[in-house]
């Protein structure tokens, strides 16, 4: 197998020292060492997420926690605001779990606007609001601060945010924004192998879990929290301790770089990519709502994206085609996790060379 430098929006590149931590010898998952490990991760994740909320770990990908979140939180009805494939997933998860749920979809390329959220929530029909922070399929970053202002008008509504492809790359001050459940995965901006998901859970959400029935078993959040509280930061079944060793170490690396420095690094890469996209093609999302972690490019030159990626592969790099219906109509270049400006210059220069752009 030939390994390539990944410019895809997950899994992302993992630093060799972090990969090596995955090979740490096993410990008992009911040991004090396991409690200490989970507690250390919790404390560091709280800093990264700017929250005092509890942090639940899940040996699953992020979708598992999204499924758990909508199912554990909805007593009345959920409203899902979708701007693409991952927003639609919230609604599918609701539907397939028998959770009452409505879906509002935007035309592709457009964000969820605060006014739209307000319009739905003012009906009083909903007790859960699901939003995608960073829609990886269309490269949109939703205006989370504006939506937060609206959410403050509805204290009885739980706010669930999919931050899978942005947490660790963009600043998301969870407590200031008032996010009740904020979800992320290991394999995106956190730059770990796939297989672990994390979420912050507010007191308000915890109270809701008390009254919602039929929560299933594996993703019963009340049970996950019981193990944090009563068993001193343990996990209800056997967790991927390997991921936990790696995450504990990776969060130290991130703290060493400085969280604010990491956010600036992502902002600079995003600005570079947006300018590059607009110079040679066109940015796909509505201007002003471009993602800080992945750039979705409108294929205005009608290039063959699959061929481009093959040629990039020969040079040891890989980007992403468009997602679903947007295949060949768009292509995506991620700039998250371990990637730096030098990498973005490398991949864009290679594309310019292959396509003979000037
Ligand atoms: C990748 C992604 C998901 C799915 O996460 P998994 O960890 O693959 O389950 C959900 N939402 C967004 C925005 C994503 O980018």
Coordinates of N, CA and C in Angstrom, one line a residue, residues 129-268:
X129 N -33.3 21.2 19.1 CA -32.9 21.8 17.8 C -31.5 21.3 17.4
X130 N -31.5 20.7 16.2 CA -30.2 20.1 15.7 C -29.6 20.9 14.6
X131 N -28.4 21.3 14.8 CA -27.7 22.1 13.8 C -26.3 21.5 13.5
X132 N -25.9 21.6 12.2 CA -24.5 21.2 11.8 C -23.7 22.4 11.9
X133 N -22.6 22.4 12.7 CA -21.7 23.5 12.7 C -21.0 23.7 11.4
X134 N -20.3 22.6 11.0 CA -19.5 22.6 9.8 C -20.0 21.5 8.9
X135 N -20.7 21.9 7.8 CA -21.2 20.9 6.9 C -20.2 20.5 5.9
X136 N -19.6 19.3 6.1 CA -18.4 18.8 5.4 C -18.7 18.5 3.9
X137 N -20.0 18.3 3.6 CA -20.3 17.9 2.2 C -20.4 19.2 1.3
X138 N -20.7 20.3 1.9 CA -20.8 21.5 1.1 C -19.8 22.6 1.5
X139 N -19.0 22.3 2.5 CA -18.0 23.3 3.0 C -18.6 24.6 3.6
X140 N -19.7 24.4 4.2 CA -20.3 25.5 4.9 C -20.1 25.5 6.4
X141 N -19.7 26.7 6.9 CA -19.7 26.9 8.4 C -20.9 27.7 8.7
X142 N -21.8 27.2 9.5 CA -23.0 27.9 9.8 C -22.8 29.0 10.9
X143 N -23.6 30.1 10.8 CA -23.4 31.2 11.8 C -23.8 30.9 13.2
X144 N -23.0 30.2 13.9 CA -23.3 29.6 15.2 C -23.6 30.7 16.2
X145 N -22.9 31.8 16.1 CA -23.1 32.9 17.1 C -24.5 33.5 17.0
X146 N -24.9 33.7 15.8 CA -26.3 34.2 15.5 C -27.4 33.2 16.0
X147 N -27.1 32.0 15.7 CA -28.1 30.9 16.1 C -28.1 30.8 17.6
X148 N -27.0 31.0 18.2 CA -26.9 31.0 19.7 C -27.8 32.1 20.3
X149 N -27.8 33.3 19.7 CA -28.7 34.3 20.2 C -30.1 33.9 20.2
X150 N -30.5 33.3 19.1 CA -31.9 32.8 19.0 C -32.2 31.7 20.0
X151 N -31.2 30.8 20.2 CA -31.5 29.7 21.1 C -31.7 30.2 22.6
X152 N -31.1 31.4 22.9 CA -31.2 31.9 24.2 C -32.7 32.4 24.5
X153 N -33.5 32.6 23.5 CA -34.9 32.9 23.6 C -35.7 31.7 24.0
X154 N -35.1 30.5 23.8 CA -35.9 29.3 24.0 C -35.2 28.3 25.0
X155 N -35.3 28.7 26.3 CA -34.5 27.9 27.3 C -35.0 26.5 27.5
X156 N -36.2 26.2 27.0 CA -36.7 24.8 27.1 C -36.3 23.9 26.0
X157 N -35.6 24.5 25.0 CA -35.2 23.7 23.8 C -33.7 23.3 24.0
X158 N -33.4 22.0 23.8 CA -32.1 21.6 23.9 C -31.4 21.8 22.5
X159 N -30.2 22.3 22.6 CA -29.5 22.6 21.3 C -28.4 21.6 21.1
X160 N -28.5 20.8 20.0 CA -27.6 19.8 19.7 C -26.7 20.2 18.5
X161 N -25.4 20.2 18.6 CA -24.6 20.7 17.5 C -23.6 19.6 17.1
X162 N -23.6 19.4 15.8 CA -22.7 18.5 15.2 C -21.4 19.3 14.9
X163 N -20.4 19.1 15.7 CA -19.1 19.8 15.4 C -18.0 18.8 15.0
X164 N -18.5 17.8 14.4 CA -17.6 16.6 14.0 C -16.4 17.1 13.2
X165 N -16.6 18.0 12.2 CA -15.5 18.3 11.4 C -14.9 19.7 11.7
X166 N -15.3 20.3 12.8 CA -14.7 21.6 13.2 C -14.1 21.7 14.5
X167 N -14.5 20.9 15.5 CA -13.9 21.0 16.8 C -12.5 20.6 16.8
X168 N -11.6 21.5 17.3 CA -10.2 21.3 17.3 C -9.6 22.1 16.1
X169 N -10.4 22.7 15.2 CA -9.9 23.5 14.2 C -10.4 24.9 14.3
X170 N -11.7 25.0 14.6 CA -12.3 26.3 14.8 C -12.7 26.5 16.3
X171 N -12.7 27.7 16.7 CA -13.0 28.0 18.1 C -14.5 27.9 18.3
X172 N -14.9 27.0 19.2 CA -16.4 26.8 19.5 C -16.5 26.9 21.1
X173 N -16.8 28.1 21.5 CA -16.9 28.3 23.0 C -18.3 27.8 23.5
X174 N -18.3 26.5 23.8 CA -19.6 25.8 24.1 C -20.5 26.5 25.1
X175 N -19.9 26.9 26.3 CA -20.7 27.4 27.3 C -21.2 28.8 27.0
X176 N -20.4 29.6 26.4 CA -20.8 31.0 26.0 C -21.9 30.9 25.0
X177 N -21.8 29.9 24.1 CA -22.9 29.8 23.0 C -24.1 29.1 23.6
X178 N -23.9 28.4 24.7 CA -25.1 27.7 25.3 C -25.4 26.4 24.6
X179 N -24.4 25.7 24.0 CA -24.7 24.4 23.3 C -24.9 23.3 24.4
X180 N -26.0 22.6 24.3 CA -26.3 21.6 25.3 C -25.6 20.3 25.0
X181 N -25.5 19.9 23.7 CA -24.7 18.7 23.4 C -23.9 19.0 22.2
X182 N -22.6 19.0 22.3 CA -21.7 19.3 21.2 C -20.8 18.1 20.9
X183 N -20.9 17.6 19.7 CA -20.4 16.3 19.3 C -19.2 16.4 18.4
X184 N -18.2 15.6 18.6 CA -17.1 15.5 17.7 C -16.5 14.1 17.6
X185 N -15.7 13.9 16.5 CA -15.1 12.6 16.3 C -13.6 12.7 16.3
X186 N -13.0 11.6 16.5 CA -11.5 11.6 16.6 C -10.8 11.9 15.3
X187 N -11.4 11.5 14.2 CA -10.6 11.4 12.9 C -10.6 12.6 12.1
X188 N -11.1 13.8 12.6 CA -11.2 15.0 11.8 C -10.1 15.9 12.3
X189 N -10.5 17.1 12.9 CA -9.5 18.1 13.3 C -8.7 17.6 14.5
X190 N -9.2 16.7 15.3 CA -8.4 16.2 16.4 C -7.2 15.3 15.9
X191 N -7.3 14.9 14.7 CA -6.2 14.2 14.0 C -5.8 12.9 14.8
X192 N -6.8 12.0 15.0 CA -6.5 10.7 15.6 C -7.1 9.7 14.6
X193 N -6.8 8.4 14.7 CA -7.5 7.4 13.9 C -9.0 7.4 14.2
X194 N -9.8 7.0 13.3 CA -11.2 6.9 13.6 C -11.6 5.8 14.6
X195 N -12.7 6.0 15.3 CA -13.1 5.0 16.3 C -13.5 5.6 17.7
X196 N -13.3 6.9 17.9 CA -13.7 7.4 19.2 C -14.5 8.7 18.9
X197 N -15.5 8.9 19.7 CA -16.3 10.2 19.6 C -16.4 10.8 20.9
X198 N -16.7 12.1 21.0 CA -16.8 12.8 22.2 C -17.9 13.8 22.2
X199 N -18.5 14.1 23.3 CA -19.5 15.1 23.4 C -19.5 15.8 24.7
X200 N -19.9 17.1 24.7 CA -20.1 17.7 26.0 C -21.6 17.7 26.3
X201 N -22.0 17.6 27.5 CA -23.4 17.5 27.9 C -23.7 18.4 29.0
X202 N -24.7 19.3 28.7 CA -25.1 20.3 29.7 C -25.9 19.7 30.8
X203 N -26.1 20.5 31.9 CA -26.9 20.1 33.0 C -28.4 20.0 32.5
X204 N -28.8 20.9 31.7 CA -30.1 20.9 31.1 C -30.4 19.6 30.3
X205 N -29.4 19.2 29.6 CA -29.5 18.0 28.8 C -29.6 16.8 29.8
X206 N -28.8 16.8 30.8 CA -28.8 15.7 31.8 C -30.2 15.6 32.4
X207 N -30.8 16.7 32.7 CA -32.2 16.7 33.3 C -33.2 16.1 32.3
X208 N -33.0 16.4 31.0 CA -33.9 15.8 30.0 C -33.8 14.3 29.9
X209 N -32.6 13.8 30.0 CA -32.4 12.3 29.9 C -33.2 11.6 31.0
X210 N -33.5 12.3 32.1 CA -34.3 11.7 33.2 C -35.7 11.4 32.8
X211 N -36.2 12.3 31.9 CA -37.7 12.1 31.5 C -37.9 11.5 30.2
X212 N -36.8 11.3 29.4 CA -37.0 10.6 28.1 C -36.9 9.1 28.3
X213 N -37.8 8.4 27.7 CA -37.8 6.9 27.8 C -37.2 6.3 26.6
X214 N -37.1 5.0 26.6 CA -36.6 4.2 25.4 C -35.3 4.8 24.8
X215 N -34.3 4.8 25.6 CA -33.0 5.4 25.1 C -32.1 4.3 24.6
X216 N -32.5 3.1 24.5 CA -31.7 2.0 24.0 C -30.6 1.6 25.0
X217 N -29.6 1.0 24.7 CA -28.6 0.5 25.6 C -27.3 1.2 25.4
X218 N -26.7 1.0 24.2 CA -25.3 1.4 24.0 C -25.1 2.9 24.1
X219 N -26.1 3.6 23.6 CA -26.0 5.1 23.6 C -27.0 5.7 24.6
X220 N -27.2 5.0 25.7 CA -28.0 5.6 26.8 C -27.1 6.6 27.5
X221 N -27.3 7.9 27.3 CA -26.4 8.9 27.8 C -26.5 9.0 29.4
X222 N -27.7 8.7 29.9 CA -27.9 8.7 31.4 C -26.9 7.7 32.0
X223 N -26.8 6.5 31.3 CA -26.0 5.4 31.8 C -24.5 5.8 31.6
X224 N -24.1 6.4 30.5 CA -22.8 6.9 30.3 C -22.3 7.9 31.4
X225 N -23.3 8.8 31.7 CA -23.0 9.8 32.8 C -22.9 9.1 34.1
X226 N -23.7 8.1 34.4 CA -23.7 7.4 35.6 C -22.3 6.8 35.9
X227 N -21.7 6.3 34.8 CA -20.3 5.7 35.0 C -19.3 6.8 35.2
X228 N -19.5 8.0 34.7 CA -18.6 9.1 34.9 C -18.7 9.5 36.4
X229 N -20.0 9.7 36.9 CA -20.2 10.2 38.3 C -19.9 9.1 39.3
X230 N -20.5 7.9 39.2 CA -20.4 6.9 40.2 C -19.2 6.1 40.2
X231 N -18.6 5.9 39.0 CA -17.4 5.0 38.8 C -16.2 5.9 38.6
X232 N -16.2 7.2 38.9 CA -15.1 8.0 38.8 C -14.5 8.0 37.3
X233 N -15.2 8.5 36.4 CA -14.7 8.6 35.0 C -14.3 7.3 34.4
X234 N -15.3 6.4 34.4 CA -15.1 5.2 33.6 C -16.2 5.1 32.5
X235 N -16.1 4.1 31.7 CA -17.0 4.0 30.5 C -17.8 2.7 30.8
X236 N -19.1 2.7 30.3 CA -20.0 1.7 30.7 C -19.7 0.3 30.1
X237 N -19.1 0.3 29.0 CA -18.6 -1.0 28.5 C -17.1 -0.9 28.3
X238 N -16.5 -1.8 27.5 CA -15.0 -1.7 27.3 C -14.7 -0.7 26.3
X239 N -14.0 0.4 26.6 CA -13.7 1.5 25.6 C -12.5 1.1 24.8
X240 N -12.3 1.9 23.7 CA -11.0 1.8 23.0 C -10.0 2.5 23.8
X241 N -9.3 1.8 24.7 CA -8.3 2.4 25.5 C -7.2 2.9 24.6
X242 N -6.9 2.2 23.5 CA -5.9 2.7 22.6 C -6.1 4.1 22.1
X243 N -7.4 4.4 21.7 CA -7.7 5.7 21.3 C -7.5 6.7 22.5
X244 N -7.9 6.3 23.7 CA -7.8 7.2 24.8 C -6.3 7.5 25.1
X245 N -5.4 6.5 25.0 CA -4.0 6.8 25.2 C -3.5 7.9 24.2
X246 N -4.0 7.6 22.9 CA -3.5 8.5 21.8 C -4.1 9.9 22.0
X247 N -5.4 10.0 22.4 CA -6.1 11.3 22.6 C -5.5 12.1 23.7
X248 N -5.2 11.4 24.8 CA -4.6 12.1 26.0 C -3.3 12.8 25.5
X249 N -2.5 12.0 24.7 CA -1.2 12.5 24.3 C -1.4 13.7 23.2
X250 N -2.4 13.4 22.3 CA -2.6 14.4 21.3 C -3.1 15.8 21.9
X251 N -3.9 15.7 22.9 CA -4.4 16.9 23.5 C -3.2 17.7 24.2
X252 N -2.3 16.9 24.7 CA -1.0 17.6 25.2 C -0.3 18.3 24.1
X253 N -0.2 17.6 23.0 CA 0.5 18.2 21.8 C -0.2 19.5 21.4
X254 N -1.6 19.4 21.4 CA -2.3 20.6 21.0 C -2.2 21.7 22.0
X255 N -2.2 21.4 23.3 CA -2.0 22.4 24.3 C -0.7 23.1 24.2
X256 N 0.3 22.3 23.8 CA 1.7 22.8 23.6 C 1.7 23.8 22.4
X257 N 1.1 23.5 21.3 CA 1.0 24.4 20.2 C 0.2 25.6 20.6
X258 N -0.8 25.4 21.5 CA -1.7 26.5 22.0 C -3.0 26.4 21.2
X259 N -4.1 26.3 21.9 CA -5.4 26.2 21.2 C -5.6 27.4 20.3
X260 N -5.3 28.6 20.8 CA -5.5 29.8 20.0 C -4.7 29.8 18.8
X261 N -3.4 29.3 18.9 CA -2.5 29.3 17.7 C -3.1 28.3 16.7
X262 N -3.7 27.2 17.2 CA -4.2 26.2 16.3 C -5.4 26.8 15.5
X263 N -6.2 27.6 16.2 CA -7.4 28.3 15.5 C -6.9 29.2 14.4
X264 N -5.8 30.0 14.8 CA -5.2 30.9 13.8 C -4.6 30.2 12.6
X265 N -3.9 29.0 12.9 CA -3.4 28.2 11.8 C -4.5 27.8 10.8
X266 N -5.6 27.3 11.4 CA -6.7 26.9 10.5 C -7.3 28.1 9.7
X267 N -7.4 29.2 10.4 CA -8.0 30.4 9.8 C -7.1 30.8 8.6
X268 N -5.8 30.8 8.8 CA -4.9 31.2 7.7 C -5.0 30.2 6.5

